[in-house]
CSV table of C-alpha atoms in Angstrom, one decimal:
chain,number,residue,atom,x,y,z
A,242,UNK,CA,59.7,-121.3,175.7
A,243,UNK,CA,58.4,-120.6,172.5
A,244,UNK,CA,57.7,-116.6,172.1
A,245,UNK,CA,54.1,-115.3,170.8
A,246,UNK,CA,54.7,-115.6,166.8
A,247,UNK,CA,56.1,-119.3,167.1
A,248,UNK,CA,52.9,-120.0,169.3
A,249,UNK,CA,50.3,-117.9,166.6
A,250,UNK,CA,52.0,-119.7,163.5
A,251,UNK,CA,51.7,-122.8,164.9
A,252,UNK,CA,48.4,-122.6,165.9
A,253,UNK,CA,47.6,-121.5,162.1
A,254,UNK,CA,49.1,-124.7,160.5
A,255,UNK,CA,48.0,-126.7,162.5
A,256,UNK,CA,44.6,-125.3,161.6
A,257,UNK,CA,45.4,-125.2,158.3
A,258,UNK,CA,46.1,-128.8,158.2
A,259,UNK,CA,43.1,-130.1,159.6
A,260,UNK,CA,40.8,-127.2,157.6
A,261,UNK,CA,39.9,-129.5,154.6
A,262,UNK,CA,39.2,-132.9,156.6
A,263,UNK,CA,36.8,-130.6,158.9
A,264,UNK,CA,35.1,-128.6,155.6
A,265,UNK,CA,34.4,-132.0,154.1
A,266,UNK,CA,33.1,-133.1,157.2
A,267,UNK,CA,30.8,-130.2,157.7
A,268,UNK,CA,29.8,-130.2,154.2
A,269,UNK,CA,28.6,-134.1,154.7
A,270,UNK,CA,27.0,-133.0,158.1
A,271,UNK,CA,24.8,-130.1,155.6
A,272,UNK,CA,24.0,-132.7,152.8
A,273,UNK,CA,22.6,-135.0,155.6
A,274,UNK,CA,20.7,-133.1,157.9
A,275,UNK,CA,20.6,-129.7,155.7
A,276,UNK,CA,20.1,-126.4,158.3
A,277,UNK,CA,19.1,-128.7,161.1
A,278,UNK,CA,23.2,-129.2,161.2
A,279,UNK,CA,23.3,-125.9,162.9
A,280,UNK,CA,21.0,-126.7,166.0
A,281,UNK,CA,23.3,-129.3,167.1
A,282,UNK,CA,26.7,-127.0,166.0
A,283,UNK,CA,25.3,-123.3,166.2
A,284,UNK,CA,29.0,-122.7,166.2
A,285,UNK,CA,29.8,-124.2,163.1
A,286,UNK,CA,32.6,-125.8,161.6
A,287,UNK,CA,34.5,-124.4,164.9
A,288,UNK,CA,32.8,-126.6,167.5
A,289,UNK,CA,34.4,-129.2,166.3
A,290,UNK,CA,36.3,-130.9,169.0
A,291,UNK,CA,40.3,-131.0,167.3
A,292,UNK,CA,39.3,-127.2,166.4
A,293,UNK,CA,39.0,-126.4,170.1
A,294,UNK,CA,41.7,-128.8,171.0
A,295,UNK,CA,44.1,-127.0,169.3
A,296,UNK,CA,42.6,-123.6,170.5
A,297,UNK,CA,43.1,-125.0,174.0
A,298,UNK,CA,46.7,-126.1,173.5
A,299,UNK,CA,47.8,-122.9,172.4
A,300,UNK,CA,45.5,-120.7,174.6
A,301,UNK,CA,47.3,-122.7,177.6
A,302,UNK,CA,50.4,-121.8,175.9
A,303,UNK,CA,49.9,-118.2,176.0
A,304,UNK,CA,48.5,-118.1,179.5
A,305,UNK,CA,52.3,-119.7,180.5
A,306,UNK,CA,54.4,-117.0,178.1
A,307,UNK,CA,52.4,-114.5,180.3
A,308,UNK,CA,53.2,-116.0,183.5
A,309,UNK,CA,56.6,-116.1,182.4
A,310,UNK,CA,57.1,-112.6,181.9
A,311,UNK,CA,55.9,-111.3,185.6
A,312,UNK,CA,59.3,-110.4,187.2
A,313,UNK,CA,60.4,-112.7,189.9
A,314,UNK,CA,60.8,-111.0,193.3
A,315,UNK,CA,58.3,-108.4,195.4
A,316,UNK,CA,55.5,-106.7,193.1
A,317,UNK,CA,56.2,-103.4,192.6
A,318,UNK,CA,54.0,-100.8,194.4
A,319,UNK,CA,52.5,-99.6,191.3
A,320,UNK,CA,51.2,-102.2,188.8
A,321,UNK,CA,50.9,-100.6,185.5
A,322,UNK,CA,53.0,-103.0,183.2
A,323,UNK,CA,56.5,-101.8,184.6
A,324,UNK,CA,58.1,-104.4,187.1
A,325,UNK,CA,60.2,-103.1,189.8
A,326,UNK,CA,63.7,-103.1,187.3
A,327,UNK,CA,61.7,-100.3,185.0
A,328,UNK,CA,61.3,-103.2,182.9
A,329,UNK,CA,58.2,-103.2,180.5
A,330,UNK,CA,56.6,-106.3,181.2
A,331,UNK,CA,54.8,-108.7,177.8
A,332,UNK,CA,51.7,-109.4,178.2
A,333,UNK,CA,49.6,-111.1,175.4
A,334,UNK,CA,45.6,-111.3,175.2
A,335,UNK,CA,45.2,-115.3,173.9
A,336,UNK,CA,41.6,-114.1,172.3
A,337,UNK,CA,43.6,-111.8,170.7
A,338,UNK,CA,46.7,-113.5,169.2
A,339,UNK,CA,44.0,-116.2,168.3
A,340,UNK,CA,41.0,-115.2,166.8
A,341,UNK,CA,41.3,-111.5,166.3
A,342,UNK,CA,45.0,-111.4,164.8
A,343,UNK,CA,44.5,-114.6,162.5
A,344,UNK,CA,42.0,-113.0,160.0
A,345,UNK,CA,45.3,-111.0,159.1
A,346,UNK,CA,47.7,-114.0,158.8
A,347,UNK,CA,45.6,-116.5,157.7
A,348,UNK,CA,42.2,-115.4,155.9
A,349,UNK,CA,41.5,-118.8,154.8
A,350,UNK,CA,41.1,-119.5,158.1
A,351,UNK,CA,37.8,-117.0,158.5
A,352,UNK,CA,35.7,-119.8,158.6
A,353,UNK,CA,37.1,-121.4,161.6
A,354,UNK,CA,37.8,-118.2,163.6
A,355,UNK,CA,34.3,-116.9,162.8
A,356,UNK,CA,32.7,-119.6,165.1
A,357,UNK,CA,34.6,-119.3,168.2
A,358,UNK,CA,31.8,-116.2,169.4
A,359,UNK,CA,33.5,-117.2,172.9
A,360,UNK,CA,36.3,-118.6,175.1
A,361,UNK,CA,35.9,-122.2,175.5
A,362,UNK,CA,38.2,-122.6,178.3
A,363,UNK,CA,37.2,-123.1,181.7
A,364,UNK,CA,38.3,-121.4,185.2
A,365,UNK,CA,38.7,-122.7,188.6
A,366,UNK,CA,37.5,-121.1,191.9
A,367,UNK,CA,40.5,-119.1,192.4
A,368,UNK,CA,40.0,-117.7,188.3
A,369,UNK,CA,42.9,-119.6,187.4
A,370,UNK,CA,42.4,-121.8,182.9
A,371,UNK,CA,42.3,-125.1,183.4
């Protein structure tokens, strides 16, 4: 399993590879329907689908590291991110690794990161990503 810097610097080229094709189609989008472009994408350049596909891909990645790292066994009695060896236990935010933390490895990315205003991932019943 890939650990949390392998998953963010993946997820930043592979954003970085698509950036331009996406900026040239979002400029094209702006030179057809001028501001209107932003009732149908109020989240920019970001809602485009292979933006959040890749958001999705790695978000689901995280969300496995994380459930990787609970120890295997009983739960300790107390639950404050120490398993029952005395072992700290990781535990990575996937908003965090991938919007908050990119601005600092990636700038050039700002434009992509500044749409996604929210989590586009969805939950089951029992609050479970699907």
């Amino acid at each position: 399993m890939r650990g949390i810097e392998e998953i963010r610097d993946s997820y930043i080229s592979e954003l970085i590879t698509i950036q331009p094709e996406l900026e040239d189609w979002w400029d094209d989008m702006i030179a057809d329907e001028g501001q209107a472009v932003w009732k149908r994408w109020p989240t920019g350049i970001a809602g485009h689908p292979r933006v959040l596909a890749i958001f999705r891909k790695h978000y689901l990645e995280i969300v496995a590291w994380n459930n990787a790292q609970r120890p295997e066994g009983d739960e300790p009695e107390e639950k404050w991110g120490v398993d029952s060896g005395g072992r700290s236990q990781g535990f990575e935010w996937p908003v965090e690794v991938l919007i908050i933390n990119v601005r600092h490895f990636a700038p050039e990315l700002q434009p992509l990161i500044d749409g996604l205003c929210f989590v586009p991932m969805a939950m089951n019943p029992e609050d479970e990503v699907e």
